[in-house]
Amino acid sequence: MALQSSKRARHYGLRFGVLPTGPLNMITDVPGVRVGQVTLNEEHDIHTGVTAILPHDGNQFQEKSPAAIYIGNGFGKLVGYTQIEELGTLETPIILTNTLSVPAAADALIDYTLTQPGNEKVRSVNPLVGETNDGFLNDICGRHISKEHVLNAIHQATTGYVEEGNVGAGTGTVCFGFKGGIGTSSRKLPPSLGEFTLGVLVQTNFGGVLRVAGLPVGIELGSYSFKENLDGSCMIIVITDAPLDARNLKRLAKRAFMGLAQTGGIGSNGSGDYAIAVST
């Protein structure tokens, strides 16, 4: 479900970890972070979309953010990795979509950047686009995502509530043999540790044996994805207002995979698992 009224895990009494959440328990609890999504559910076989994450409300190219990427398993088509690895900065919004729509999304990010006031003399743009393969539920070869869909997701991005589940880049994804989607959460550090906020957004499309709050749910249900298929992917976006440089953001990104493992993810051979960490 993608409705604000739909319940989240904590509504059912489930608790994860010991740190408090932000007000919404979403990536947008980090001040200035915006998320926009476009969802395509058309006919019987088009189920895909775009999710845009903007670290701040300024000109991202002119006000680059410290950033780093850690690759858990590199069977993916992430665009923009090498320049971020080299320079440690993010100069466009982050776009998530399906595998075969990465070129369209990158093209849209270049258009968006070149049309921003102050970028008239820009001659080089490093778009950052992540993906998972939603071809099981979506006619991925039809390449139904257009540049306009991507630009709409960027322009619609807002702070506050983020739709989860079957929306945006998570519309056609599958996870642990169940329906996947977009998920988000946040944590607040205590005053003794700087009182910073860290938010996460994931595009889940991976396999393994589902665990919930440490319980082996997948085993109890006799359901786990690698009975038939080992492949899958997960894009993890980590944003914080802690003043971290690229080196420490890489360390932070590595730790995102500890969380993935806690859910039962196994990082299979065909999985494209990437963590992108950004400081605002």
XYZ file of C-alpha atoms in Angstrom:
280
model
C 0.000 0.000 0.000
C 1.137 3.553 -0.661
C -1.310 5.441 1.536
C -0.349 7.689 4.430
C -2.921 5.846 6.555
C -1.242 2.447 6.039
C 0.461 1.079 9.129
C 4.181 0.724 9.654
C 6.055 -1.839 11.736
C 6.045 0.287 14.878
C 2.253 0.519 14.773
C 2.279 -3.222 15.422
C 4.585 -2.884 18.411
C 7.795 -3.853 16.625
C 10.935 -2.023 17.714
C 14.320 -2.027 16.009
C 17.463 -0.972 17.842
C 17.780 1.335 20.833
C 18.084 4.842 19.380
C 15.003 7.066 19.043
C 13.585 7.834 15.610
C 13.080 11.263 14.154
C 9.554 12.758 14.197
C 8.446 10.836 11.076
C 10.940 7.963 11.197
C 11.783 8.843 7.593
C 14.769 10.100 5.617
C 13.141 13.534 5.505
C 13.733 13.899 9.245
C 17.182 15.079 8.156
C 16.647 18.841 7.712
C 16.352 19.953 4.098
C 16.088 16.485 2.537
C 13.304 16.121 -0.035
C 11.869 13.063 -1.775
C 9.712 12.930 -4.903
C 8.167 9.913 -6.603
C 6.402 9.076 -9.840
C 4.540 5.766 -10.045
C 3.453 3.984 -13.220
C 0.709 1.374 -12.857
C -0.738 1.036 -16.327
C -2.532 -1.822 -18.061
C -1.606 -5.267 -16.739
C 2.165 -5.278 -17.121
C 3.517 -1.765 -16.503
C 4.485 -1.438 -12.840
C 7.515 0.766 -12.343
C 8.523 4.278 -11.369
C 11.062 6.835 -10.224
C 12.202 7.976 -6.793
C 14.208 11.205 -6.487
C 16.178 12.164 -3.374
C 17.430 15.743 -3.004
C 19.853 16.358 -0.104
C 19.099 20.079 0.145
C 16.951 22.764 -1.480
C 19.777 24.636 -3.183
C 21.591 24.189 -6.493
C 23.157 20.752 -6.006
C 25.807 21.337 -8.673
C 26.954 24.634 -7.164
C 26.573 23.412 -3.564
C 27.971 19.906 -3.822
C 27.468 17.540 -0.893
C 30.152 15.281 0.597
C 29.329 11.744 -0.536
C 30.628 8.189 -0.772
C 29.462 4.877 -2.220
C 30.144 1.378 -0.941
C 29.477 -1.656 -3.132
C 28.234 -4.740 -1.305
C 27.832 -6.785 -4.490
C 28.412 -5.104 -7.825
C 25.958 -6.823 -10.168
C 24.303 -3.500 -10.986
C 24.185 -0.588 -13.379
C 24.851 2.331 -11.037
C 25.764 5.485 -12.979
C 28.038 8.124 -11.452
C 30.176 5.957 -9.179
C 33.726 6.683 -10.358
C 33.657 10.478 -10.005
C 32.154 10.247 -6.521
C 34.802 7.680 -5.598
C 37.490 10.039 -6.909
C 36.236 13.431 -5.684
C 33.936 12.553 -2.795
C 31.103 14.891 -3.768
C 27.548 14.620 -5.096
C 26.540 17.180 -7.726
C 23.033 16.065 -8.764
C 19.937 14.709 -7.057
C 19.920 10.933 -6.582
C 17.549 9.014 -8.850
C 16.344 5.437 -8.354
C 14.477 3.578 -11.096
C 14.497 0.254 -12.962
C 17.544 -1.231 -14.675
C 16.727 -0.395 -18.285
C 15.603 3.149 -17.454
C 18.981 4.233 -16.080
C 20.028 5.998 -19.338
C 16.772 7.978 -19.488
C 17.162 8.978 -15.848
C 20.769 10.075 -16.349
C 19.751 12.113 -19.394
C 17.011 13.792 -17.357
C 19.452 14.640 -14.550
C 21.783 16.281 -17.065
C 18.869 18.308 -18.473
C 17.814 19.309 -14.964
C 21.314 20.395 -13.989
C 21.994 22.392 -17.149
C 18.751 24.343 -16.782
C 19.377 25.415 -13.173
C 20.153 29.133 -12.754
C 23.887 29.600 -12.354
C 24.787 26.523 -14.380
C 24.858 28.213 -17.779
C 28.563 27.494 -18.259
C 28.529 23.919 -16.965
C 30.142 21.505 -19.430
C 30.373 18.339 -17.331
C 27.721 16.676 -15.152
C 27.999 13.489 -13.090
C 24.428 12.167 -12.741
C 23.892 9.614 -9.974
C 21.335 6.940 -10.882
C 20.744 3.670 -9.050
C 18.496 0.796 -10.063
C 17.012 -2.580 -9.382
C 15.500 -4.969 -11.918
C 11.693 -5.003 -11.662
C 11.270 -7.234 -14.724
C 9.318 -9.922 -12.838
C 6.312 -7.631 -12.345
C 7.020 -4.961 -14.950
C 7.440 -4.894 -18.729
C 10.979 -3.637 -18.219
C 11.959 -4.072 -21.881
C 9.257 -1.580 -22.837
C 11.329 1.136 -21.129
C 8.272 3.096 -20.099
C 10.134 5.619 -17.931
C 10.696 8.888 -19.787
C 12.788 11.938 -18.989
C 9.563 13.723 -18.100
C 8.787 11.144 -15.409
C 12.205 11.711 -13.853
C 11.920 15.493 -14.008
C 8.444 15.316 -12.475
C 9.797 13.267 -9.572
C 12.485 15.887 -8.968
C 10.110 18.846 -9.208
C 7.538 17.157 -6.950
C 10.091 16.427 -4.234
C 9.050 17.682 -0.802
C 10.057 17.441 2.815
C 7.800 15.624 5.245
C 5.913 12.403 4.690
C 7.396 9.885 2.219
C 5.122 7.318 0.593
C 6.350 3.763 1.070
C 5.664 0.383 -0.472
C 4.446 0.075 -4.055
C 5.476 3.540 -5.154
C 8.161 5.164 -7.253
C 11.169 2.974 -7.955
C 9.700 0.283 -5.705
C 6.498 -0.217 -7.684
C 7.620 -3.433 -9.375
C 10.134 -4.832 -6.904
C 10.107 -8.155 -5.028
C 11.881 -8.908 -1.740
C 12.355 -12.243 0.090
C 9.755 -13.720 -2.257
C 7.197 -11.158 -1.052
C 6.326 -7.744 -2.461
C 9.195 -5.284 -2.117
C 9.126 -1.519 -2.477
C 10.369 1.747 -1.043
C 11.081 1.932 2.679
C 12.509 4.617 4.925
C 13.499 5.278 8.529
C 15.581 7.606 10.697
C 17.482 7.704 13.967
C 18.444 10.546 16.276
C 21.738 10.569 18.164
C 21.723 11.711 21.801
C 23.093 15.162 22.746
C 26.301 13.548 23.991
C 26.969 12.337 20.429
C 26.044 15.568 18.667
C 22.267 15.170 18.381
C 22.624 14.535 14.647
C 19.950 12.818 12.557
C 20.550 9.952 10.135
C 17.937 8.906 7.593
C 17.763 5.935 5.238
C 15.700 5.166 2.141
C 15.816 1.770 0.430
C 14.653 0.313 -2.867
C 14.259 -3.356 -1.935
C 14.442 -6.057 -4.582
C 16.671 -8.682 -2.965
C 16.562 -12.250 -1.714
C 17.327 -14.247 1.386
C 15.410 -15.510 4.403
C 13.237 -12.818 5.971
C 13.989 -11.907 9.572
C 11.846 -9.434 11.536
C 13.263 -8.052 14.790
C 15.574 -11.076 14.945
C 12.829 -13.642 14.367
C 13.277 -16.131 11.467
C 9.955 -15.325 9.800
C 10.988 -16.759 6.432
C 11.908 -20.092 7.994
C 8.684 -20.269 9.997
C 6.646 -19.559 6.855
C 8.731 -21.918 4.736
C 9.213 -19.071 2.296
C 12.551 -17.864 1.042
C 13.396 -16.465 -2.351
C 16.467 -18.553 -3.235
C 14.436 -21.736 -3.495
C 14.175 -20.838 -7.179
C 16.083 -17.620 -7.767
C 19.254 -16.260 -6.190
C 19.217 -12.841 -7.798
C 18.038 -9.482 -6.477
C 19.272 -6.018 -5.586
C 19.011 -3.263 -3.003
C 19.773 0.443 -3.234
C 20.426 2.028 0.161
C 20.483 5.822 0.505
C 21.928 7.126 3.786
C 21.775 10.869 4.508
C 22.891 12.664 7.658
C 23.342 16.198 8.915
C 26.490 15.095 10.749
C 29.445 16.970 9.182
C 31.205 13.922 7.745
C 33.793 13.960 4.972
C 33.869 11.449 2.120
C 36.187 9.068 3.978
C 33.904 8.788 6.971
C 30.843 8.616 4.732
C 32.403 5.552 3.088
C 32.748 4.021 6.548
C 29.106 4.861 7.226
C 27.998 3.341 3.906
C 29.783 0.081 4.740
C 27.757 -0.231 7.917
C 24.483 -0.027 5.999
C 25.040 -3.629 4.961
C 24.959 -4.708 8.581
C 21.346 -3.557 8.530
C 20.677 -5.432 5.302
C 22.045 -8.610 6.860
C 19.828 -8.122 9.918
C 16.766 -8.435 7.667
C 18.002 -11.730 6.191
C 19.578 -10.455 2.982
C 22.314 -12.691 1.594
C 24.045 -10.610 -1.118
C 23.668 -13.227 -3.825
C 25.824 -13.462 -6.951
C 23.318 -11.614 -9.132
C 22.526 -8.912 -6.597
C 23.355 -5.251 -7.148
C 23.735 -3.934 -3.597
C 24.928 -0.349 -3.197
C 24.975 2.074 -0.267
C 25.184 5.790 -1.061
C 26.015 8.010 1.925
C 25.645 11.803 1.841
C 26.225 14.574 4.368
C 24.065 17.665 4.069
